Amino acid sequence: AQTVTQSQPEMSVQEAETVTLSCTYDTSESDYYLFWYKQPPSRQMILVIRQEAYKQQNATENRFSVNFQKAAKSFSLKISDSQLGDAAMYFCAYLWTGTASKLTFGTGTRLQVTL
Amino acid sequence: NAGVTQTPKFRVLKTGQSMTLLCAQDMNHEYMYWYRQDPGMGLRLIHYSVGEGTTAKGEVPDGYNVSRLKKQNFLLGLESAAPSQTSVYFCASSWGPKSYEQYFGPGTRLTVT
């Protein structure tokens, strides 16, 4: 079974600084996707960024970028120029492109942004 | 488009009571999912459906039943609620095969006393 591990329960960053959230996963599959979801206090799950395993290039979305190390099974999220609105729970998730596209989530990292 | 909606948003049940959570999507998505979110455990898949009239078990299906009689609706039932089912429940949907983005509803907070 696939597993996703987020070893940082909480992180803190100052406004305008850069922070990196870590995620590792375990799978024997070769064709899969990795995601970072943001969950603010409103509870809504918001997709931040997506990485296809077959792509070597790291995904970027504005201030958000990933460091995807396929051999090491590592998928970290870098947030640049942190803003107060970035404060939230962040979940790493894995999806195998096989049956039913089911997501497996990590336990989450709570990010605090301070002035 | 309303996207994915969930009814109700909050509910308090007594142990042994039953209830049904409704998920509706207006995007004509083929796949639908029910997750539960507990503190420190992330989201875990309860049941899912790959099309109208089909359902399948996820990671934590015990104590729940589901039905997908209409493509746009996915119902999650608790026949005899237990305190261990106190959680936040999320519904999600996606287009189907080869489409990997799931769209989430706002969640339902359920407390079983």
PDB file of C-alpha atoms in Angstrom:
ATOM      1  CA  ALA A   1       0.000   0.000   0.000  1.00  0.00           C
ATOM      2  CA  GLN A   2       1.115   3.513  -0.702  1.00  0.00           C
ATOM      3  CA  THR A   3       2.001   5.742   2.223  1.00  0.00           C
ATOM      4  CA  VAL A   4       2.651   9.463   2.481  1.00  0.00           C
ATOM      5  CA  THR A   5       4.680  10.906   5.346  1.00  0.00           C
ATOM      6  CA  GLN A   6       4.870  14.509   6.482  1.00  0.00           C
ATOM      7  CA  SER A   7       7.339  14.664   9.346  1.00  0.00           C
ATOM      8  CA  GLN A   8       6.783  18.320  10.269  1.00  0.00           C
ATOM      9  CA  PRO A   9       3.529  18.738  12.221  1.00  0.00           C
ATOM     10  CA  GLU A  10       4.085  22.501  12.484  1.00  0.00           C
ATOM     11  CA  MET A  11       6.228  25.093  10.754  1.00  0.00           C
ATOM     12  CA  SER A  12       6.578  28.818  11.181  1.00  0.00           C
ATOM     13  CA  VAL A  13       7.818  31.453   8.742  1.00  0.00           C
ATOM     14  CA  GLN A  14       8.091  35.208   8.821  1.00  0.00           C
ATOM     15  CA  GLU A  15       6.200  37.233   6.293  1.00  0.00           C
ATOM     16  CA  ALA A  16       8.146  37.680   3.022  1.00  0.00           C
ATOM     17  CA  GLU A  17      10.512  34.819   3.879  1.00  0.00           C
ATOM     18  CA  THR A  18      10.761  31.391   2.249  1.00  0.00           C
ATOM     19  CA  VAL A  19       9.703  28.108   3.821  1.00  0.00           C
ATOM     20  CA  THR A  20       9.957  24.500   2.677  1.00  0.00           C
ATOM     21  CA  LEU A  21       7.518  21.776   3.705  1.00  0.00           C
ATOM     22  CA  SER A  22       8.695  18.178   3.442  1.00  0.00           C
ATOM     23  CA  CYS A  23       6.924  15.090   2.171  1.00  0.00           C
ATOM     24  CA  THR A  24       8.085  11.569   1.448  1.00  0.00           C
ATOM     25  CA  TYR A  25       6.087   8.739  -0.038  1.00  0.00           C
ATOM     26  CA  ASP A  26       6.384   5.057  -0.614  1.00  0.00           C
ATOM     27  CA  THR A  27       5.189   3.311  -3.753  1.00  0.00           C
ATOM     28  CA  SER A  28       6.187   0.562  -6.124  1.00  0.00           C
ATOM     29  CA  GLU A  29       4.318   2.179  -9.007  1.00  0.00           C
ATOM     30  CA  SER A  30       5.952   4.224 -11.754  1.00  0.00           C
ATOM     31  CA  ASP A  31       2.989   6.225 -13.041  1.00  0.00           C
ATOM     32  CA  TYR A  32       1.533   8.513 -10.410  1.00  0.00           C
ATOM     33  CA  TYR A  33       0.797  12.089  -9.422  1.00  0.00           C
ATOM     34  CA  LEU A  34       1.731  14.085  -6.348  1.00  0.00           C
ATOM     35  CA  PHE A  35      -0.191  17.035  -4.975  1.00  0.00           C
ATOM     36  CA  TRP A  36      -0.029  19.702  -2.327  1.00  0.00           C
ATOM     37  CA  TYR A  37      -3.369  20.822  -0.919  1.00  0.00           C
ATOM     38  CA  LYS A  38      -3.942  23.834   1.312  1.00  0.00           C
ATOM     39  CA  GLN A  39      -6.646  23.820   3.979  1.00  0.00           C
ATOM     40  CA  PRO A  40      -7.282  27.229   5.571  1.00  0.00           C
ATOM     41  CA  PRO A  41      -9.461  27.651   8.678  1.00  0.00           C
ATOM     42  CA  SER A  42     -12.518  27.647   6.405  1.00  0.00           C
ATOM     43  CA  ARG A  43     -11.857  23.890   5.941  1.00  0.00           C
ATOM     44  CA  GLN A  44     -12.013  24.114   2.165  1.00  0.00           C
ATOM     45  CA  MET A  45      -9.443  21.899   0.408  1.00  0.00           C
ATOM     46  CA  ILE A  46      -7.580  23.944  -2.191  1.00  0.00           C
ATOM     47  CA  LEU A  47      -5.219  22.422  -4.739  1.00  0.00           C
ATOM     48  CA  VAL A  48      -1.914  24.296  -4.634  1.00  0.00           C
ATOM     49  CA  ILE A  49       0.282  22.407  -7.067  1.00  0.00           C
ATOM     50  CA  ARG A  50       0.498  19.112  -8.958  1.00  0.00           C
ATOM     51  CA  GLN A  51       3.456  17.056 -10.186  1.00  0.00           C
ATOM     52  CA  GLU A  52       3.332  14.228 -12.695  1.00  0.00           C
ATOM     53  CA  ALA A  53       5.860  11.521 -11.881  1.00  0.00           C
ATOM     54  CA  TYR A  54       6.927  11.117 -15.511  1.00  0.00           C
ATOM     55  CA  LYS A  55       7.962  14.774 -15.707  1.00  0.00           C
ATOM     56  CA  GLN A  56      11.496  15.579 -14.583  1.00  0.00           C
ATOM     57  CA  GLN A  57      10.841  19.300 -14.438  1.00  0.00           C
ATOM     58  CA  ASN A  58       9.642  20.563 -11.088  1.00  0.00           C
ATOM     59  CA  ALA A  59       6.185  22.167 -11.095  1.00  0.00           C
ATOM     60  CA  THR A  60       5.775  25.830 -10.205  1.00  0.00           C
ATOM     61  CA  GLU A  61       2.701  27.963  -9.564  1.00  0.00           C
ATOM     62  CA  ASN A  62       3.537  31.592  -8.860  1.00  0.00           C
ATOM     63  CA  ARG A  63       5.149  31.659  -5.374  1.00  0.00           C
ATOM     64  CA  PHE A  64       4.789  27.900  -4.942  1.00  0.00           C
ATOM     65  CA  SER A  65       7.273  25.393  -6.315  1.00  0.00           C
ATOM     66  CA  VAL A  66       8.186  21.796  -5.628  1.00  0.00           C
ATOM     67  CA  ASN A  67      11.391  19.823  -5.405  1.00  0.00           C
ATOM     68  CA  PHE A  68      10.520  16.401  -6.790  1.00  0.00           C
ATOM     69  CA  GLN A  69      13.163  13.723  -6.218  1.00  0.00           C
ATOM     70  CA  LYS A  70      11.692  10.573  -7.734  1.00  0.00           C
ATOM     71  CA  ALA A  71      14.492   8.202  -6.777  1.00  0.00           C
ATOM     72  CA  ALA A  72      14.427   9.418  -3.196  1.00  0.00           C
ATOM     73  CA  LYS A  73      10.601   9.486  -3.202  1.00  0.00           C
ATOM     74  CA  SER A  74      10.649  13.016  -1.889  1.00  0.00           C
ATOM     75  CA  PHE A  75       8.266  15.847  -2.768  1.00  0.00           C
ATOM     76  CA  SER A  76       8.806  19.122  -0.905  1.00  0.00           C
ATOM     77  CA  LEU A  77       6.878  22.368  -1.273  1.00  0.00           C
ATOM     78  CA  LYS A  78       8.641  25.725  -1.270  1.00  0.00           C
ATOM     79  CA  ILE A  79       6.659  28.859  -0.564  1.00  0.00           C
ATOM     80  CA  SER A  80       8.475  32.048  -1.480  1.00  0.00           C
ATOM     81  CA  ASP A  81       7.651  35.543  -0.251  1.00  0.00           C
ATOM     82  CA  SER A  82       5.302  34.111   2.377  1.00  0.00           C
ATOM     83  CA  GLN A  83       2.099  36.002   3.018  1.00  0.00           C
ATOM     84  CA  LEU A  84      -0.297  36.016   5.956  1.00  0.00           C
ATOM     85  CA  GLY A  85      -2.858  34.312   3.742  1.00  0.00           C
ATOM     86  CA  ASP A  86      -0.544  31.319   3.363  1.00  0.00           C
ATOM     87  CA  ALA A  87      -1.218  30.311   6.962  1.00  0.00           C
ATOM     88  CA  ALA A  88      -3.047  26.988   6.777  1.00  0.00           C
ATOM     89  CA  MET A  89      -2.716  23.229   6.975  1.00  0.00           C
ATOM     90  CA  TYR A  90      -0.842  21.798   4.027  1.00  0.00           C
ATOM     91  CA  PHE A  91      -1.382  18.230   2.925  1.00  0.00           C
ATOM     92  CA  CYS A  92       0.802  16.211   0.610  1.00  0.00           C
ATOM     93  CA  ALA A  93      -1.109  13.614  -1.407  1.00  0.00           C
ATOM     94  CA  TYR A  94      -0.307  10.742  -3.767  1.00  0.00           C
ATOM     95  CA  LEU A  95      -2.460   9.378  -6.552  1.00  0.00           C
ATOM     96  CA  TRP A  96      -1.780   6.240  -8.551  1.00  0.00           C
ATOM     97  CA  THR A  97      -3.087   6.426 -12.084  1.00  0.00           C
ATOM     98  CA  GLY A  98      -4.595   2.976 -11.750  1.00  0.00           C
ATOM     99  CA  THR A  99      -8.104   2.134 -10.639  1.00  0.00           C
ATOM    100  CA  ALA A 100     -10.395   4.988  -9.573  1.00  0.00           C
ATOM    101  CA  SER A 101      -7.718   7.641  -9.047  1.00  0.00           C
ATOM    102  CA  LYS A 102      -7.773   7.402  -5.268  1.00  0.00           C
ATOM    103  CA  LEU A 103      -5.832   9.928  -3.210  1.00  0.00           C
ATOM    104  CA  THR A 104      -3.631   8.987  -0.253  1.00  0.00           C
ATOM    105  CA  PHE A 105      -2.940  11.907   2.084  1.00  0.00           C
ATOM    106  CA  GLY A 106      -0.203  12.677   4.542  1.00  0.00           C
ATOM    107  CA  THR A 107      -1.014  13.849   8.056  1.00  0.00           C
ATOM    108  CA  GLY A 108      -0.458  17.499   7.258  1.00  0.00           C
ATOM    109  CA  THR A 109       1.797  20.387   8.284  1.00  0.00           C
ATOM    110  CA  ARG A 110       0.352  23.422  10.001  1.00  0.00           C
ATOM    111  CA  LEU A 111       2.059  26.563   8.682  1.00  0.00           C
ATOM    112  CA  GLN A 112       2.074  29.726  10.742  1.00  0.00           C
ATOM    113  CA  VAL A 113       3.055  33.043   9.164  1.00  0.00           C
ATOM    114  CA  THR A 114       4.293  35.735  11.534  1.00  0.00           C
ATOM    115  CA  LEU A 115       4.843  39.454  11.043  1.00  0.00           C
TER     116      LEU A 115
ATOM    117  CA  ASN B   1     -21.863  26.258 -11.104  1.00  0.00           C
ATOM    118  CA  ALA B   2     -22.108  25.412  -7.450  1.00  0.00           C
ATOM    119  CA  GLY B   3     -19.359  22.799  -7.769  1.00  0.00           C
ATOM    120  CA  VAL B   4     -19.510  20.218  -4.970  1.00  0.00           C
ATOM    121  CA  THR B   5     -22.000  20.843  -2.186  1.00  0.00           C
ATOM    122  CA  GLN B   6     -22.569  18.927   1.033  1.00  0.00           C
ATOM    123  CA  THR B   7     -25.628  18.764   3.234  1.00  0.00           C
ATOM    124  CA  PRO B   8     -25.710  19.341   6.192  1.00  0.00           C
ATOM    125  CA  LYS B   9     -22.717  21.471   7.233  1.00  0.00           C
ATOM    126  CA  PHE B  10     -22.969  20.519  10.912  1.00  0.00           C
ATOM    127  CA  ARG B  11     -24.769  17.761  12.782  1.00  0.00           C
ATOM    128  CA  VAL B  12     -24.846  16.368  16.295  1.00  0.00           C
ATOM    129  CA  LEU B  13     -26.043  12.789  16.762  1.00  0.00           C
ATOM    130  CA  LYS B  14     -26.561  10.571  19.755  1.00  0.00           C
ATOM    131  CA  THR B  15     -24.941   7.151  19.798  1.00  0.00           C
ATOM    132  CA  GLY B  16     -27.073   4.675  17.883  1.00  0.00           C
ATOM    133  CA  GLN B  17     -28.879   7.232  15.737  1.00  0.00           C
ATOM    134  CA  SER B  18     -28.716   7.094  11.970  1.00  0.00           C
ATOM    135  CA  MET B  19     -28.233   9.785   9.380  1.00  0.00           C
ATOM    136  CA  THR B  20     -27.378  10.383   5.731  1.00  0.00           C
ATOM    137  CA  LEU B  21     -24.922  12.903   4.374  1.00  0.00           C
ATOM    138  CA  LEU B  22     -25.653  14.169   0.885  1.00  0.00           C
ATOM    139  CA  CYS B  23     -23.043  15.152  -1.660  1.00  0.00           C
ATOM    140  CA  ALA B  24     -24.074  16.781  -4.919  1.00  0.00           C
ATOM    141  CA  GLN B  25     -21.990  17.921  -7.878  1.00  0.00           C
ATOM    142  CA  ASP B  26     -23.092  19.820 -10.948  1.00  0.00           C
ATOM    143  CA  MET B  27     -19.990  19.243 -13.079  1.00  0.00           C
ATOM    144  CA  ASN B  28     -21.117  15.943 -14.618  1.00  0.00           C
ATOM    145  CA  HIS B  29     -18.195  14.186 -12.924  1.00  0.00           C
ATOM    146  CA  GLU B  30     -17.956  10.440 -13.204  1.00  0.00           C
ATOM    147  CA  TYR B  31     -16.024   9.679 -10.018  1.00  0.00           C
ATOM    148  CA  MET B  32     -17.061  10.615  -6.486  1.00  0.00           C
ATOM    149  CA  TYR B  33     -15.428  10.038  -3.100  1.00  0.00           C
ATOM    150  CA  TRP B  34     -16.132  10.259   0.612  1.00  0.00           C
ATOM    151  CA  TYR B  35     -13.277  11.046   3.029  1.00  0.00           C
ATOM    152  CA  ARG B  36     -13.089  11.582   6.741  1.00  0.00           C
ATOM    153  CA  GLN B  37     -10.623  13.915   8.432  1.00  0.00           C
ATOM    154  CA  ASP B  38      -9.523  13.342  12.003  1.00  0.00           C
ATOM    155  CA  PRO B  39      -6.966  15.374  13.965  1.00  0.00           C
ATOM    156  CA  GLY B  40      -3.426  14.284  13.201  1.00  0.00           C
ATOM    157  CA  MET B  41      -4.494  11.719  10.599  1.00  0.00           C
ATOM    158  CA  GLY B  42      -5.093  13.618   7.370  1.00  0.00           C
ATOM    159  CA  LEU B  43      -7.933  12.587   5.068  1.00  0.00           C
ATOM    160  CA  ARG B  44      -8.808   8.924   4.699  1.00  0.00           C
ATOM    161  CA  LEU B  45     -10.978   7.418   1.983  1.00  0.00           C
ATOM    162  CA  ILE B  46     -14.209   5.812   3.202  1.00  0.00           C
ATOM    163  CA  HIS B  47     -15.972   4.789  -0.015  1.00  0.00           C
ATOM    164  CA  TYR B  48     -15.878   5.827  -3.632  1.00  0.00           C
ATOM    165  CA  SER B  49     -17.830   5.470  -6.861  1.00  0.00           C
ATOM    166  CA  VAL B  50     -16.600   5.281 -10.434  1.00  0.00           C
ATOM    167  CA  GLY B  51     -20.009   5.795 -11.960  1.00  0.00           C
ATOM    168  CA  GLU B  52     -23.754   5.837 -11.423  1.00  0.00           C
ATOM    169  CA  GLY B  53     -24.891   2.680  -9.678  1.00  0.00           C
ATOM    170  CA  THR B  54     -21.378   1.632  -8.600  1.00  0.00           C
ATOM    171  CA  THR B  55     -19.688   1.886  -5.204  1.00  0.00           C
ATOM    172  CA  ALA B  56     -16.531   0.467  -3.673  1.00  0.00           C
ATOM    173  CA  LYS B  57     -14.798   0.374  -0.301  1.00  0.00           C
ATOM    174  CA  GLY B  58     -11.935   2.616   0.554  1.00  0.00           C
ATOM    175  CA  GLU B  59      -9.486   2.546   3.427  1.00  0.00           C
ATOM    176  CA  VAL B  60     -11.940   2.923   6.345  1.00  0.00           C
ATOM    177  CA  PRO B  61     -15.394   1.668   5.233  1.00  0.00           C
ATOM    178  CA  ASP B  62     -16.636  -0.002   8.421  1.00  0.00           C
ATOM    179  CA  GLY B  63     -19.806   1.519   9.871  1.00  0.00           C
ATOM    180  CA  TYR B  64     -20.707   3.369   6.669  1.00  0.00           C
ATOM    181  CA  ASN B  65     -22.799   2.636   3.599  1.00  0.00           C
ATOM    182  CA  VAL B  66     -23.058   4.570   0.359  1.00  0.00           C
ATOM    183  CA  SER B  67     -25.290   4.827  -2.661  1.00  0.00           C
ATOM    184  CA  ARG B  68     -24.966   6.469  -6.062  1.00  0.00           C
ATOM    185  CA  LEU B  69     -28.402   6.212  -7.612  1.00  0.00           C
ATOM    186  CA  LYS B  70     -27.930   9.375  -9.645  1.00  0.00           C
ATOM    187  CA  LYS B  71     -24.709  10.487 -11.268  1.00  0.00           C
ATOM    188  CA  GLN B  72     -24.727  13.854  -9.536  1.00  0.00           C
ATOM    189  CA  ASN B  73     -25.364  12.557  -6.006  1.00  0.00           C
ATOM    190  CA  PHE B  74     -23.338  10.401  -3.632  1.00  0.00           C
ATOM    191  CA  LEU B  75     -24.901   9.569  -0.272  1.00  0.00           C
ATOM    192  CA  LEU B  76     -23.028   8.469   2.844  1.00  0.00           C
ATOM    193  CA  GLY B  77     -25.063   6.681   5.501  1.00  0.00           C
ATOM    194  CA  LEU B  78     -24.379   5.944   9.136  1.00  0.00           C
ATOM    195  CA  GLU B  79     -26.795   3.238  10.298  1.00  0.00           C
ATOM    196  CA  SER B  80     -25.880   3.313  13.985  1.00  0.00           C
ATOM    197  CA  ALA B  81     -23.606   6.209  14.845  1.00  0.00           C
ATOM    198  CA  ALA B  82     -20.708   5.710  17.265  1.00  0.00           C
ATOM    199  CA  PRO B  83     -18.492   8.304  19.005  1.00  0.00           C
ATOM    200  CA  SER B  84     -15.580   7.035  16.869  1.00  0.00           C
ATOM    201  CA  GLN B  85     -17.392   8.449  13.847  1.00  0.00           C
ATOM    202  CA  THR B  86     -17.044  11.987  15.168  1.00  0.00           C
ATOM    203  CA  SER B  87     -15.116  13.619  12.354  1.00  0.00           C
ATOM    204  CA  VAL B  88     -15.209  16.061   9.480  1.00  0.00           C
ATOM    205  CA  TYR B  89     -16.492  14.441   6.305  1.00  0.00           C
ATOM    206  CA  PHE B  90     -15.476  15.598   2.856  1.00  0.00           C
ATOM    207  CA  CYS B  91     -16.950  14.692  -0.467  1.00  0.00           C
ATOM    208  CA  ALA B  92     -14.962  15.054  -3.681  1.00  0.00           C
ATOM    209  CA  SER B  93     -15.505  14.426  -7.362  1.00  0.00           C
ATOM    210  CA  SER B  94     -13.437  14.172 -10.526  1.00  0.00           C
ATOM    211  CA  TRP B  95     -14.030  13.738 -14.267  1.00  0.00           C
ATOM    212  CA  GLY B  96     -12.937  10.128 -14.253  1.00  0.00           C
ATOM    213  CA  PRO B  97     -10.228   8.114 -15.995  1.00  0.00           C
ATOM    214  CA  LYS B  98      -7.064  10.093 -16.728  1.00  0.00           C
ATOM    215  CA  SER B  99      -8.388  13.105 -14.848  1.00  0.00           C
ATOM    216  CA  TYR B 100      -6.555  13.451 -11.588  1.00  0.00           C
ATOM    217  CA  GLU B 101      -7.799  16.622  -9.994  1.00  0.00           C
ATOM    218  CA  GLN B 102     -10.406  16.117  -7.326  1.00  0.00           C
ATOM    219  CA  TYR B 103     -12.815  18.897  -6.446  1.00  0.00           C
ATOM    220  CA  PHE B 104     -13.766  19.013  -2.787  1.00  0.00           C
ATOM    221  CA  GLY B 105     -16.931  20.039  -1.012  1.00  0.00           C
ATOM    222  CA  PRO B 106     -16.868  22.326   2.055  1.00  0.00           C
ATOM    223  CA  GLY B 107     -17.096  19.471   4.551  1.00  0.00           C
ATOM    224  CA  THR B 108     -19.589  18.335   7.187  1.00  0.00           C
ATOM    225  CA  ARG B 109     -18.674  18.411  10.861  1.00  0.00           C
ATOM    226  CA  LEU B 110     -20.344  15.492  12.637  1.00  0.00           C
ATOM    227  CA  THR B 111     -20.295  15.007  16.381  1.00  0.00           C
ATOM    228  CA  VAL B 112     -21.579  11.784  17.952  1.00  0.00           C
ATOM    229  CA  THR B 113     -22.226  11.994  21.682  1.00  0.00           C
TER     230      THR B 113
END
